[in-house]
mmCIF file of C-alpha atoms and ligand atoms in Angstrom:
data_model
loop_
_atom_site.group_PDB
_atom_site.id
_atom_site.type_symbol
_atom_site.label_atom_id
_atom_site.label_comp_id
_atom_site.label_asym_id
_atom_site.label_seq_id
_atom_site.Cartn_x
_atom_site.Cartn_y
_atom_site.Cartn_z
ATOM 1 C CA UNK A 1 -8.032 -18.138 25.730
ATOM 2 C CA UNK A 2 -10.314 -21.122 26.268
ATOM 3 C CA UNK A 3 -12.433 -22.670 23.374
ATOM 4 C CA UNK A 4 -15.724 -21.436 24.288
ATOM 5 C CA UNK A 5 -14.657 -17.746 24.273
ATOM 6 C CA UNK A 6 -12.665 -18.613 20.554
ATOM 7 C CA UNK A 7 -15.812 -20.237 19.337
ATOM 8 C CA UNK A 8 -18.329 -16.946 20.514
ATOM 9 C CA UNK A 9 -15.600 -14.700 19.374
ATOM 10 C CA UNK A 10 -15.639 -16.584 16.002
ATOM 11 C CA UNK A 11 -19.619 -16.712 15.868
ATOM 12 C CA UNK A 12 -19.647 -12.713 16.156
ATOM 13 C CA UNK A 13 -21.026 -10.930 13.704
ATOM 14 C CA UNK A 14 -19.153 -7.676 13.596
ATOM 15 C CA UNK A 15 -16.344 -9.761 12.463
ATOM 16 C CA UNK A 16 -15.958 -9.909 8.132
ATOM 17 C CA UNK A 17 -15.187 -13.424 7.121
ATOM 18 C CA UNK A 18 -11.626 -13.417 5.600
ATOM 19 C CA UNK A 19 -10.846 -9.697 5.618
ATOM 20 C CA UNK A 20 -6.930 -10.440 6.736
ATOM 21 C CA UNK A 21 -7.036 -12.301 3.639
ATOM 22 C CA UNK A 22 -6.152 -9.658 1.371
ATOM 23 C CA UNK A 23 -5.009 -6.926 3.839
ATOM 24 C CA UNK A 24 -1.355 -5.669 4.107
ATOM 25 C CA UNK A 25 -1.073 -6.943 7.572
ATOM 26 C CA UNK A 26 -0.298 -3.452 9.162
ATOM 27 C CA UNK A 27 -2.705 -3.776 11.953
ATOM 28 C CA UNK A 28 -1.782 -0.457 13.842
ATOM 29 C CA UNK A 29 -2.566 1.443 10.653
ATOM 30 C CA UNK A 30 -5.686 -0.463 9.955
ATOM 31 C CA UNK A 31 -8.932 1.207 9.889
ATOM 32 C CA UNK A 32 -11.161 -2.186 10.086
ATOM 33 C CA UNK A 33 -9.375 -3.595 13.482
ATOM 34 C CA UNK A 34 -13.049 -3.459 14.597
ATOM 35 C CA UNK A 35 -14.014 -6.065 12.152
ATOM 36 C CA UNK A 36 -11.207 -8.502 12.337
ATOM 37 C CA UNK A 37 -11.210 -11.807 14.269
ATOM 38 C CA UNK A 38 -7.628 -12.108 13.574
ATOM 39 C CA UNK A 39 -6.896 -8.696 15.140
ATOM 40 C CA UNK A 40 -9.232 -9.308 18.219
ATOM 41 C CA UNK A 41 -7.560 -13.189 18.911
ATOM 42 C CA UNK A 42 -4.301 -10.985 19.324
ATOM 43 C CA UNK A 43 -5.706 -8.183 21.030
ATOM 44 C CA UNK A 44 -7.076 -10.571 24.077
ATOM 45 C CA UNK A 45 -3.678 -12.507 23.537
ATOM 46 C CA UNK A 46 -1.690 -9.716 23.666
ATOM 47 C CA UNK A 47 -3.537 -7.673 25.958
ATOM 48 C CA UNK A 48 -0.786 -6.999 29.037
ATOM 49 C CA UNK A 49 1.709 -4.509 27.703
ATOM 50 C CA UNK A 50 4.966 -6.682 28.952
ATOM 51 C CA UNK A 51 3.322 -9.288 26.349
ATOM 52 C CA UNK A 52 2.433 -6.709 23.827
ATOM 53 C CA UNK A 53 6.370 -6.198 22.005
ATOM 54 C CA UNK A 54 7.036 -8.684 19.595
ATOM 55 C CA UNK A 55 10.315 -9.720 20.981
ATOM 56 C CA UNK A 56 9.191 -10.452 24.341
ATOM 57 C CA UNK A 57 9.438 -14.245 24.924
ATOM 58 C CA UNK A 58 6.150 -14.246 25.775
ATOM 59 C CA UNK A 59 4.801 -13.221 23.162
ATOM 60 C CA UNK A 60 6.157 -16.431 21.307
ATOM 61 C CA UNK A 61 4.887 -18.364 23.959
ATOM 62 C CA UNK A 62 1.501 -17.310 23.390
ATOM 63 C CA UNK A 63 1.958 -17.447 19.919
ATOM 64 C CA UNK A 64 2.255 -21.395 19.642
ATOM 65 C CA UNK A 65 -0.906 -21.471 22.267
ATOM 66 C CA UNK A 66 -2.835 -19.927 19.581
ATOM 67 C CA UNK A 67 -1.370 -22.469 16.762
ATOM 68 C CA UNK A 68 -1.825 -25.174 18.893
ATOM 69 C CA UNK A 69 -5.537 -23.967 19.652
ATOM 70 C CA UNK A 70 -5.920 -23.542 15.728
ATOM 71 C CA UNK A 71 -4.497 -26.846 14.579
ATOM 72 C CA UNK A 72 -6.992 -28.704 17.836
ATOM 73 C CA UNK A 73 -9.911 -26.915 16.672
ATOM 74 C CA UNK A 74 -8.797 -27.849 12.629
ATOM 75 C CA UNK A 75 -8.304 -31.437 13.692
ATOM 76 C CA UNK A 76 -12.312 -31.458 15.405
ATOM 77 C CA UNK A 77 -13.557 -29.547 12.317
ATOM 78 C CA UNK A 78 -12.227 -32.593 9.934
ATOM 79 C CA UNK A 79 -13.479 -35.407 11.866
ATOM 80 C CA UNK A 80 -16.714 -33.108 11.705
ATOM 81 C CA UNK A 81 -16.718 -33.195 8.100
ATOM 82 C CA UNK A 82 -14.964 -36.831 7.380
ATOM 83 C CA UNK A 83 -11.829 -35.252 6.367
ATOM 84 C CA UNK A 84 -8.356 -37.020 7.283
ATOM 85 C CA UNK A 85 -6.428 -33.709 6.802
ATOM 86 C CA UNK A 86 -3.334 -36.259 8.096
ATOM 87 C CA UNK A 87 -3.463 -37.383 4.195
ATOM 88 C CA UNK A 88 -4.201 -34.279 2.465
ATOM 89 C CA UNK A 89 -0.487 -33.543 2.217
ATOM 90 C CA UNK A 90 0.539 -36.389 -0.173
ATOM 91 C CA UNK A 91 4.040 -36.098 -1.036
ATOM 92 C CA UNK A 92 2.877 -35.405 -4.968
ATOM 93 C CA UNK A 93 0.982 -32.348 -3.188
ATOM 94 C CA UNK A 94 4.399 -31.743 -1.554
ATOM 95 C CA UNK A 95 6.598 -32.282 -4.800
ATOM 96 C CA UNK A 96 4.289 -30.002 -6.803
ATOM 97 C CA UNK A 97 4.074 -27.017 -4.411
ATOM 98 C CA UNK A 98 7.748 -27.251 -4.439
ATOM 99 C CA UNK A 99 8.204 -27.485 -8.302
ATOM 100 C CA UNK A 100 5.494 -24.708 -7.941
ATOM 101 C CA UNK A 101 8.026 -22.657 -5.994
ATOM 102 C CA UNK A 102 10.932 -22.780 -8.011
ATOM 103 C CA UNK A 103 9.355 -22.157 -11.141
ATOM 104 C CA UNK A 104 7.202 -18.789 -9.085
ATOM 105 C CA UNK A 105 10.931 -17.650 -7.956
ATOM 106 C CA UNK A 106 11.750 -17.536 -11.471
ATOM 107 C CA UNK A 107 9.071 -15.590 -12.699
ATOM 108 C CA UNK A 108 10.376 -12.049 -14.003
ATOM 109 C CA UNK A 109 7.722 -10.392 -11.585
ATOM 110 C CA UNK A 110 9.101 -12.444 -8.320
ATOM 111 C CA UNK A 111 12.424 -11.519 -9.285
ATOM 112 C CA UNK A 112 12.082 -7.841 -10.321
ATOM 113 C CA UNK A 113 9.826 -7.670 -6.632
ATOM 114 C CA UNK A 114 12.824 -9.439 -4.856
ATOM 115 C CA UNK A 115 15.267 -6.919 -6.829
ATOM 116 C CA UNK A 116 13.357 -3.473 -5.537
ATOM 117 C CA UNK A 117 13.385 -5.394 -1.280
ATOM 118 C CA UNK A 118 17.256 -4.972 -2.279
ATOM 119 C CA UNK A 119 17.196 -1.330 -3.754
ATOM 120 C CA UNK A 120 15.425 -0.225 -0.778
ATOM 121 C CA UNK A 121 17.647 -2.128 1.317
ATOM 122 C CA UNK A 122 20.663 -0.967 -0.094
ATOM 123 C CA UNK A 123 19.109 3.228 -0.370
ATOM 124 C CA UNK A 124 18.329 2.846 3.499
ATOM 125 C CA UNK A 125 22.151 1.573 4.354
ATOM 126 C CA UNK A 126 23.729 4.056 2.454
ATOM 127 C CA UNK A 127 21.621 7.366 2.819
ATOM 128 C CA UNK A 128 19.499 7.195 5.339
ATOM 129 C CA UNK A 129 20.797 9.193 7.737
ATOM 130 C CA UNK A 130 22.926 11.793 5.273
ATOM 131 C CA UNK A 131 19.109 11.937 3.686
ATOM 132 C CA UNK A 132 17.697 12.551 7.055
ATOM 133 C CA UNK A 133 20.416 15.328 7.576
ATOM 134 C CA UNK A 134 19.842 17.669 4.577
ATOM 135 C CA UNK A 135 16.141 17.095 5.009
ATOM 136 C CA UNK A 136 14.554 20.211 6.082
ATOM 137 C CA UNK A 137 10.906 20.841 7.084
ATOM 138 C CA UNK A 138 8.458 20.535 4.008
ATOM 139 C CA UNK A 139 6.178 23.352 3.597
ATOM 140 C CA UNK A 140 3.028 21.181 2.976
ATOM 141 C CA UNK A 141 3.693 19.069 6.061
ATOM 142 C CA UNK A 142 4.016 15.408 4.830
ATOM 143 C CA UNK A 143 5.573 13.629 6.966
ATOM 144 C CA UNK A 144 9.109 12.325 6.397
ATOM 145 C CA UNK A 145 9.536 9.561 8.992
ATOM 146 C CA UNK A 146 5.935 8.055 8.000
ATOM 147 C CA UNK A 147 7.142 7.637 4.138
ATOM 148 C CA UNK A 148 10.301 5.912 5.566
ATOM 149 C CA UNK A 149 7.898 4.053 7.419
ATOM 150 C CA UNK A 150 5.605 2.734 4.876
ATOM 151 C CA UNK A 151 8.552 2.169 2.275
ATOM 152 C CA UNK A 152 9.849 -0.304 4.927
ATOM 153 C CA UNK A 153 6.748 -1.881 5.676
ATOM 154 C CA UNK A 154 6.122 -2.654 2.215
ATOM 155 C CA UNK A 155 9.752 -3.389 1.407
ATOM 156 C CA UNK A 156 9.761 -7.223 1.574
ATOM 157 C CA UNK A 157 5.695 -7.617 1.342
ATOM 158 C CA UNK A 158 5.582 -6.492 -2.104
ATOM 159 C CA UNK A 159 8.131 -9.271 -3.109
ATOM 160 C CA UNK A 160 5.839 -11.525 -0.807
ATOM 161 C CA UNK A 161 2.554 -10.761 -2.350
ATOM 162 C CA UNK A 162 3.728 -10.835 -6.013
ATOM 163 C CA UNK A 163 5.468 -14.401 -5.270
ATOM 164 C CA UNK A 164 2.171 -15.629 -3.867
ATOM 165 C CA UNK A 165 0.124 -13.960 -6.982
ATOM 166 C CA UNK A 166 2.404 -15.686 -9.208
ATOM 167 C CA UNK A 167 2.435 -18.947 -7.758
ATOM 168 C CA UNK A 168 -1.544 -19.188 -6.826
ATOM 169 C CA UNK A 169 -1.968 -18.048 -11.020
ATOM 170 C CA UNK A 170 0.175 -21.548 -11.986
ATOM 171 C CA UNK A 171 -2.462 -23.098 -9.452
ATOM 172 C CA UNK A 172 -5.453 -21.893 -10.714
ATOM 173 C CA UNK A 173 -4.424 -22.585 -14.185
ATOM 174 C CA UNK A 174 -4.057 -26.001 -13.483
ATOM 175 C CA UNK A 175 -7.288 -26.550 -11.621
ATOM 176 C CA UNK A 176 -9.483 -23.997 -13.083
ATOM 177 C CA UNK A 177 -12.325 -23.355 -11.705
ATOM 178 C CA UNK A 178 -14.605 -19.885 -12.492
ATOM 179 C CA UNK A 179 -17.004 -20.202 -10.116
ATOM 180 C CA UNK A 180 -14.410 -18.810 -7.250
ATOM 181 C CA UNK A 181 -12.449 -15.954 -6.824
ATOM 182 C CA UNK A 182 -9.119 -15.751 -8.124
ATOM 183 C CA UNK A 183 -7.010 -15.641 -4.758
ATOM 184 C CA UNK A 184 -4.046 -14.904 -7.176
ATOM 185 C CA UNK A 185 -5.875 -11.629 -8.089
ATOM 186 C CA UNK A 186 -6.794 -10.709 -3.916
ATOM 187 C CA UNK A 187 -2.913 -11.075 -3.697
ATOM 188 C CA UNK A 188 -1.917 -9.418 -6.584
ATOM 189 C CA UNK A 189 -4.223 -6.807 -5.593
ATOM 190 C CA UNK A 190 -2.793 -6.439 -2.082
ATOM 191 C CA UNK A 191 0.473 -5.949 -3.849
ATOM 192 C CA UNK A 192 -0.093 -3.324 -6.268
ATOM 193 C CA UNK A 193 -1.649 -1.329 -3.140
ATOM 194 C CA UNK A 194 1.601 -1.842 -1.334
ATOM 195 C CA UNK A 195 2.962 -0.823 -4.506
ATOM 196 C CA UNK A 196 0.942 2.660 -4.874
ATOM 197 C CA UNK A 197 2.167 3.690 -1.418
ATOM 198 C CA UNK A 198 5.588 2.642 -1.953
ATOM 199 C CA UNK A 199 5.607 5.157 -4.512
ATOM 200 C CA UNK A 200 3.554 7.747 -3.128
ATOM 201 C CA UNK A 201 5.621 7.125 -0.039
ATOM 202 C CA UNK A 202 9.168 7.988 -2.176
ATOM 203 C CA UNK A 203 7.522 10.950 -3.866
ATOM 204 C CA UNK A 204 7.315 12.417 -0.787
ATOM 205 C CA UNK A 205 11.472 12.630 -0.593
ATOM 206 C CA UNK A 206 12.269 15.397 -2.977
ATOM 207 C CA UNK A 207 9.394 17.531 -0.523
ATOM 208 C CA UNK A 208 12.354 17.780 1.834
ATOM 209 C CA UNK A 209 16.065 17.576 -0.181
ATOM 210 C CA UNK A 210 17.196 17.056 -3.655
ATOM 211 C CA UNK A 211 19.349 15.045 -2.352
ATOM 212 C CA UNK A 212 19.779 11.849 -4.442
ATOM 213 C CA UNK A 213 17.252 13.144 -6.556
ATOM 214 C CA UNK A 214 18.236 11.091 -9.189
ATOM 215 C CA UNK A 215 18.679 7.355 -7.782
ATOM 216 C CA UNK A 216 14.463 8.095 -5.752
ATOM 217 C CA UNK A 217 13.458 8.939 -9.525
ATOM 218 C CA UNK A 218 15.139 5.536 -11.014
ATOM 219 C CA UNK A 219 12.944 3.587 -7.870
ATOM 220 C CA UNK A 220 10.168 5.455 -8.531
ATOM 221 C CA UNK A 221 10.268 4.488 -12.096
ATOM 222 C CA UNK A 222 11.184 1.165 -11.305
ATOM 223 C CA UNK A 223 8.591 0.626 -9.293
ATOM 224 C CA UNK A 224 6.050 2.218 -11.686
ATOM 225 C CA UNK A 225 6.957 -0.604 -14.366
ATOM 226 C CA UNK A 226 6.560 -3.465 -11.721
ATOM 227 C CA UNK A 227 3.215 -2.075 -11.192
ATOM 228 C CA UNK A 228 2.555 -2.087 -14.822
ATOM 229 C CA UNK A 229 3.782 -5.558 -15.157
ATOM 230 C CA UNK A 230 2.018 -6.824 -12.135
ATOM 231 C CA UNK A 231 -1.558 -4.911 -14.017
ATOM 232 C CA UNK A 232 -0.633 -6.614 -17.375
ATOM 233 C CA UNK A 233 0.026 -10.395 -15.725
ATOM 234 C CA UNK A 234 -3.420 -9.677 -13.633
ATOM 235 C CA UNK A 235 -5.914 -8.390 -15.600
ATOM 236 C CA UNK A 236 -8.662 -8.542 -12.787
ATOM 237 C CA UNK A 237 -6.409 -7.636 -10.219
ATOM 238 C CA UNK A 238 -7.698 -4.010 -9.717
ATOM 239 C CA UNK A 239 -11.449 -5.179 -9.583
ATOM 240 C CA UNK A 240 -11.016 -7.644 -7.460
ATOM 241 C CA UNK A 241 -13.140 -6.926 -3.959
ATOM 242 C CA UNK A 242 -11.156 -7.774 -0.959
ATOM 243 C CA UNK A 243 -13.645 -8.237 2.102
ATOM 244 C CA UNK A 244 -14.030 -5.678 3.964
ATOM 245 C CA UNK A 245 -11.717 -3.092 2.419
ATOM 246 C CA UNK A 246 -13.399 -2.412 -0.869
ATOM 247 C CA UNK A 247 -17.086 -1.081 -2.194
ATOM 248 C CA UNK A 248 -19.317 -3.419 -4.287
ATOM 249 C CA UNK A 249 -20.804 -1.215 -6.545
ATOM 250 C CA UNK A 250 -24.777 -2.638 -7.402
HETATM 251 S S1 SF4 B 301 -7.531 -6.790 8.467
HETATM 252 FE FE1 SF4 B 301 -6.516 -5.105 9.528
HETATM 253 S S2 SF4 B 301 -6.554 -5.670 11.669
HETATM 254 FE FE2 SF4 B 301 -6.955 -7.535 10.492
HETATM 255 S S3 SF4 B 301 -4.946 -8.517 10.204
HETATM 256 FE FE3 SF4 B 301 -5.331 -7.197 8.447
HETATM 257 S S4 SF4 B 301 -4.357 -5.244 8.948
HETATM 258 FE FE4 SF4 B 301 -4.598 -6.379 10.863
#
């Protein structure tokens, strides 16, 4: 894609400024594609089905065009607006993201988040497929292979999300400042949606076998305390409007 055609497609205004902000990054099962720059700059990319899988080598190919494009275009926008971004990493920056890190990895949401990517992990290797065998057909329908689905998609995001709440809250509560939006909250948000479905995804299990009725009843509770933890630590969380995805009220 050449610059013109990223600049018009960037000037358009069906597109909502930063709604893959705060989304959960599951583009197929997105119902704003329409609205998404990000999702349109890989649609064009991506466009010829040999380039479409993920682990065609084109695709990575393509994939540092578009960083390269990104950073070129990043570069021109700082001379724009007389800022070196060359300098704006200063190795304190560096050292205190870092420290940031470490001390975020600690935090008893981060590791109870990294804990349940493990749990599911360790449910999937073990009883997947006898699960899959006593399953039978559920009366009302719901559909087993989609819960499976969205429990893996959310697996390692949750952890993800909750690590990025966490460390964007020590952030902000350094260099408070009211007048923005929390982008701690937008994640934590993002996460306690993942978590919803994760758990509306697992309730689904017992619609089909007993089956380790027991050890999808410990996740599910598990689960339902990180989500209570994850409400208590963000407040605002749940109010927070992510663009795009949720109704302002006036
Ligand atoms: S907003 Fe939707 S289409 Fe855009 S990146 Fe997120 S999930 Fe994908």
């Amino acid at each position: 894609m050449n610059r013109d055609r990223l600049e018009k497609l960037a000037a358009d205004e069906r597109f909502i400024p930063g709604i893959y902000n705060y989304c959960d990054r599951w583009c197929e099962r997105c119902p704003q594609t329409l609205h998404c720059l990000n999702f349109s700059l890989l649609e064009e990319k991506f466009s010829d089905p040999e380039t479409r899988d993920i682990r065609n080598e084109a695709f990575w190919r393509k994939l540092s065009e578009t960083l390269q494009e990104a950073l070129d275009l990043l570069r021109e926008a700082g001379k724009k607006w007389g800022i070196d971004l060359e300098t704006l990493d200063s190795g304190s920056d560096t050292e205190s993201m870092r420290a940031n890190d470490k001390a975020a990895e600690k935090h008893v949401l981060c590791r109870a988040a990294k804990s349940y990517s493990k749990m599911v992990e360790d449910w999937f290797r073990e009883r997947e497929s006898l699960f899959f065998e006593a399953a039978t057909v559920a009366n009302d329908g719901v559909n087993l292979e989609e819960a499976f689905e969205v429990i893996r998609w959310y697996q390692y995001f949750i952890a993800a999300k909750v690590m990025r709440a966490v460390r964007g809250k020590m952030e902000e509560e350094v260099e408070r400042c009211d007048e923005f939006v929390s982008d701690s909250d937008g994640s934590a948000k993002i996460a306690l949606i993942a978590i919803d479905r994760s758990i509306g995804a697992w309730a689904v299990f017992p619609h089909y076998s007993n089956l380790y009725a027991e050890r999808i009843l410990e996740i599910i509770s598990f689960l339902d305390r990180l989500r209570q933890a994850v409400e208590e630590t963000f407040p605002k969380a749940r109010s927070f409007i992510r663009p795009g995805f949720d109704r302002i009220d006036v």
